[in-house]
Amino acid sequence: MLSKGKIKKINSLKEKKSRQISQLFTIEGIKSVKEIAISTSISIKELYTTPETHSQIPEIEGVISQIITKEEFEKISSQSTPEGVLAVCAIPQYTEINWQKDTLYIALDNVRDPGNLGTIVRLADWFGVQDIICTSSTVDLYNPKTVQSTMGSIARVRVHYTD
């Protein structure tokens, strides 16, 4: 059973300020959580599943998966029809970009729609682009809508913010 405090803490991660302070974000969905689980760049801190979806997520070393009811899950989900899997993850801290000759980079300026940024990240992953450079006026990568639209590609593409 989730406490009211835990529900409040997870829900606070829907806000940019809370994500910046805690350096945590949430990711939902079976496919996306599986992608993060095999990633070396993003670590899962907490994992919540419903009884129906628990067996679909592999065991993750050092992470305890908590099975919660559908009603509890709906309280922490940012989706209108949740799949039943939510992970609380640490925001990765990337170092400076290692600029290399004959490497493709994407630069974005003032992208405002979270879904558009997530789609760009997903396309960059598809084409093998490993680094995206965004101006600080671009929407936050860890916005729940952006994370959802990356479909797990957030684990393979590094997004850097700069002025």
mmCIF file of C-alpha atoms in Angstrom:
data_model
loop_
_atom_site.group_PDB
_atom_site.id
_atom_site.type_symbol
_atom_site.label_atom_id
_atom_site.label_comp_id
_atom_site.label_asym_id
_atom_site.label_seq_id
_atom_site.Cartn_x
_atom_site.Cartn_y
_atom_site.Cartn_z
ATOM 1 C CA MET A 1 0.000 0.000 0.000
ATOM 2 C CA LEU A 2 1.257 3.453 -0.892
ATOM 3 C CA SER A 3 1.248 6.125 1.759
ATOM 4 C CA LYS A 4 -0.220 9.561 1.053
ATOM 5 C CA GLY A 5 3.282 11.010 1.360
ATOM 6 C CA LYS A 6 4.689 8.632 -1.256
ATOM 7 C CA ILE A 7 1.811 9.405 -3.640
ATOM 8 C CA LYS A 8 2.430 13.133 -3.132
ATOM 9 C CA LYS A 9 6.177 12.706 -3.755
ATOM 10 C CA ILE A 10 5.645 10.748 -6.985
ATOM 11 C CA ASN A 11 3.030 13.224 -8.208
ATOM 12 C CA SER A 12 5.347 16.141 -7.456
ATOM 13 C CA LEU A 13 7.716 14.772 -10.123
ATOM 14 C CA LYS A 14 5.196 15.921 -12.733
ATOM 15 C CA GLU A 15 6.449 19.461 -12.009
ATOM 16 C CA LYS A 16 9.775 20.706 -13.400
ATOM 17 C CA LYS A 17 10.815 22.400 -10.152
ATOM 18 C CA SER A 18 10.392 19.175 -8.150
ATOM 19 C CA ARG A 19 12.313 17.182 -10.769
ATOM 20 C CA GLN A 20 15.170 19.677 -10.647
ATOM 21 C CA ILE A 21 15.356 19.637 -6.838
ATOM 22 C CA SER A 22 15.121 15.856 -6.427
ATOM 23 C CA GLN A 23 16.974 14.986 -9.666
ATOM 24 C CA LEU A 24 14.319 12.319 -10.287
ATOM 25 C CA PHE A 25 11.717 11.733 -12.994
ATOM 26 C CA THR A 26 9.072 9.128 -13.759
ATOM 27 C CA ILE A 27 8.644 6.903 -16.763
ATOM 28 C CA GLU A 28 5.545 4.812 -17.486
ATOM 29 C CA GLY A 29 4.767 1.872 -19.707
ATOM 30 C CA ILE A 30 6.056 -1.657 -20.086
ATOM 31 C CA LYS A 31 8.222 -0.996 -23.170
ATOM 32 C CA SER A 32 9.738 2.203 -21.821
ATOM 33 C CA VAL A 33 10.567 0.738 -18.409
ATOM 34 C CA LYS A 34 12.156 -2.325 -20.052
ATOM 35 C CA GLU A 35 14.341 0.000 -22.151
ATOM 36 C CA ILE A 36 15.430 1.903 -19.036
ATOM 37 C CA ALA A 37 16.085 -1.372 -17.171
ATOM 38 C CA ILE A 38 18.718 -2.434 -19.715
ATOM 39 C CA SER A 39 20.191 1.057 -19.960
ATOM 40 C CA THR A 40 23.488 1.939 -18.346
ATOM 41 C CA SER A 41 22.879 5.688 -18.418
ATOM 42 C CA ILE A 42 19.669 5.896 -16.361
ATOM 43 C CA SER A 43 19.152 4.131 -13.045
ATOM 44 C CA ILE A 44 15.795 3.092 -11.668
ATOM 45 C CA LYS A 45 15.295 4.003 -7.999
ATOM 46 C CA GLU A 46 11.725 2.754 -7.437
ATOM 47 C CA LEU A 47 9.393 0.549 -9.475
ATOM 48 C CA TYR A 48 5.620 0.252 -9.137
ATOM 49 C CA THR A 49 3.479 -2.306 -10.938
ATOM 50 C CA THR A 50 -0.049 -3.652 -10.799
ATOM 51 C CA PRO A 51 -0.520 -7.392 -10.170
ATOM 52 C CA GLU A 52 -1.371 -7.876 -13.863
ATOM 53 C CA THR A 53 1.838 -6.286 -15.182
ATOM 54 C CA HIS A 54 4.329 -7.383 -12.529
ATOM 55 C CA SER A 55 5.425 -10.527 -14.368
ATOM 56 C CA GLN A 56 6.082 -8.574 -17.589
ATOM 57 C CA ILE A 57 8.941 -6.558 -16.089
ATOM 58 C CA PRO A 58 12.300 -8.289 -15.548
ATOM 59 C CA GLU A 59 13.982 -8.326 -12.155
ATOM 60 C CA ILE A 60 16.230 -5.288 -11.812
ATOM 61 C CA GLU A 61 19.245 -5.669 -9.570
ATOM 62 C CA GLY A 62 19.077 -3.433 -6.515
ATOM 63 C CA VAL A 63 15.503 -2.284 -7.199
ATOM 64 C CA ILE A 64 12.533 -3.554 -5.247
ATOM 65 C CA SER A 65 9.384 -3.712 -7.303
ATOM 66 C CA GLN A 66 6.301 -2.776 -5.315
ATOM 67 C CA ILE A 67 2.987 -4.244 -6.410
ATOM 68 C CA ILE A 68 0.127 -1.802 -5.908
ATOM 69 C CA THR A 69 -3.573 -1.845 -6.696
ATOM 70 C CA LYS A 70 -5.038 -0.347 -9.867
ATOM 71 C CA GLU A 71 -6.666 2.370 -7.761
ATOM 72 C CA GLU A 72 -3.328 3.321 -6.191
ATOM 73 C CA PHE A 73 -1.661 3.239 -9.599
ATOM 74 C CA GLU A 74 -4.217 5.615 -11.068
ATOM 75 C CA LYS A 75 -3.335 8.110 -8.306
ATOM 76 C CA ILE A 76 0.338 8.238 -9.368
ATOM 77 C CA SER A 77 -0.030 7.860 -13.135
ATOM 78 C CA SER A 78 0.031 10.803 -15.512
ATOM 79 C CA GLN A 79 -1.717 8.808 -18.236
ATOM 80 C CA SER A 80 -5.457 8.638 -18.803
ATOM 81 C CA THR A 81 -5.263 4.862 -19.439
ATOM 82 C CA PRO A 82 -2.201 3.653 -17.522
ATOM 83 C CA GLU A 83 -0.469 0.385 -18.449
ATOM 84 C CA GLY A 84 0.344 -0.452 -14.842
ATOM 85 C CA VAL A 85 4.132 0.077 -14.743
ATOM 86 C CA LEU A 86 5.862 3.195 -13.389
ATOM 87 C CA ALA A 87 9.518 3.718 -12.548
ATOM 88 C CA VAL A 88 11.088 6.566 -10.605
ATOM 89 C CA CYS A 89 14.509 7.189 -12.152
ATOM 90 C CA ALA A 90 17.532 9.364 -11.487
ATOM 91 C CA ILE A 91 18.168 12.130 -14.002
ATOM 92 C CA PRO A 92 21.496 11.277 -15.647
ATOM 93 C CA GLN A 93 24.316 13.789 -15.425
ATOM 94 C CA TYR A 94 26.055 13.906 -18.798
ATOM 95 C CA THR A 95 29.520 15.350 -19.202
ATOM 96 C CA GLU A 96 30.523 17.771 -21.920
ATOM 97 C CA ILE A 97 29.863 16.763 -25.498
ATOM 98 C CA ASN A 98 32.798 14.982 -27.069
ATOM 99 C CA TRP A 99 32.663 16.666 -30.485
ATOM 100 C CA GLN A 100 33.863 14.327 -33.201
ATOM 101 C CA LYS A 101 34.393 14.770 -36.896
ATOM 102 C CA ASP A 102 31.901 12.973 -39.170
ATOM 103 C CA THR A 103 29.360 12.629 -36.347
ATOM 104 C CA LEU A 104 25.813 13.884 -36.660
ATOM 105 C CA TYR A 105 24.390 16.146 -33.948
ATOM 106 C CA ILE A 106 20.985 17.785 -33.676
ATOM 107 C CA ALA A 107 20.524 21.324 -32.360
ATOM 108 C CA LEU A 108 17.093 22.479 -31.207
ATOM 109 C CA ASP A 109 15.930 25.961 -30.361
ATOM 110 C CA ASN A 110 12.736 26.845 -28.525
ATOM 111 C CA VAL A 111 10.860 23.549 -29.013
ATOM 112 C CA ARG A 112 7.770 24.091 -26.840
ATOM 113 C CA ASP A 113 5.648 20.964 -27.332
ATOM 114 C CA PRO A 114 6.690 18.026 -25.092
ATOM 115 C CA GLY A 115 5.440 15.466 -27.601
ATOM 116 C CA ASN A 116 7.490 17.022 -30.399
ATOM 117 C CA LEU A 117 10.710 16.864 -28.368
ATOM 118 C CA GLY A 118 10.026 13.234 -27.469
ATOM 119 C CA THR A 119 9.423 12.382 -31.115
ATOM 120 C CA ILE A 120 12.675 14.100 -32.126
ATOM 121 C CA VAL A 121 14.560 12.077 -29.490
ATOM 122 C CA ARG A 122 12.963 8.877 -30.794
ATOM 123 C CA LEU A 123 13.894 9.745 -34.399
ATOM 124 C CA ALA A 124 17.439 10.663 -33.366
ATOM 125 C CA ASP A 125 17.765 7.240 -31.732
ATOM 126 C CA TRP A 126 16.483 5.558 -34.901
ATOM 127 C CA PHE A 127 19.098 7.344 -37.035
ATOM 128 C CA GLY A 128 21.955 6.761 -34.567
ATOM 129 C CA VAL A 129 22.302 10.325 -33.316
ATOM 130 C CA GLN A 130 23.689 10.145 -29.790
ATOM 131 C CA ASP A 131 23.647 13.812 -28.761
ATOM 132 C CA ILE A 132 21.009 16.523 -29.043
ATOM 133 C CA ILE A 133 21.824 20.082 -28.033
ATOM 134 C CA CYS A 134 18.879 22.233 -26.877
ATOM 135 C CA THR A 135 18.646 25.864 -25.913
ATOM 136 C CA SER A 136 17.414 26.496 -22.384
ATOM 137 C CA SER A 137 14.095 27.719 -23.839
ATOM 138 C CA THR A 138 13.325 24.196 -25.105
ATOM 139 C CA VAL A 139 10.816 22.126 -23.129
ATOM 140 C CA ASP A 140 12.200 19.944 -20.315
ATOM 141 C CA LEU A 141 13.215 16.457 -21.490
ATOM 142 C CA TYR A 142 11.909 14.912 -18.252
ATOM 143 C CA ASN A 143 8.388 16.308 -18.630
ATOM 144 C CA PRO A 144 6.124 13.205 -18.351
ATOM 145 C CA LYS A 145 4.669 13.813 -21.837
ATOM 146 C CA THR A 146 8.140 14.122 -23.350
ATOM 147 C CA VAL A 147 9.404 11.001 -21.581
ATOM 148 C CA GLN A 148 6.335 9.064 -22.725
ATOM 149 C CA SER A 149 6.745 10.101 -26.358
ATOM 150 C CA THR A 150 10.408 9.005 -26.440
ATOM 151 C CA MET A 151 9.183 5.396 -26.056
ATOM 152 C CA GLY A 152 12.385 4.445 -24.204
ATOM 153 C CA SER A 153 14.818 6.239 -26.545
ATOM 154 C CA ILE A 154 15.580 8.582 -23.653
ATOM 155 C CA ALA A 155 17.915 5.806 -22.461
ATOM 156 C CA ARG A 156 20.113 5.979 -25.589
ATOM 157 C CA VAL A 157 20.162 9.649 -26.642
ATOM 158 C CA ARG A 158 21.924 12.265 -24.533
ATOM 159 C CA VAL A 159 20.152 15.631 -24.428
ATOM 160 C CA HIS A 160 22.194 18.644 -23.378
ATOM 161 C CA TYR A 161 20.811 22.085 -22.472
ATOM 162 C CA THR A 162 22.827 25.225 -23.031
ATOM 163 C CA ASP A 163 22.476 28.922 -23.778
#
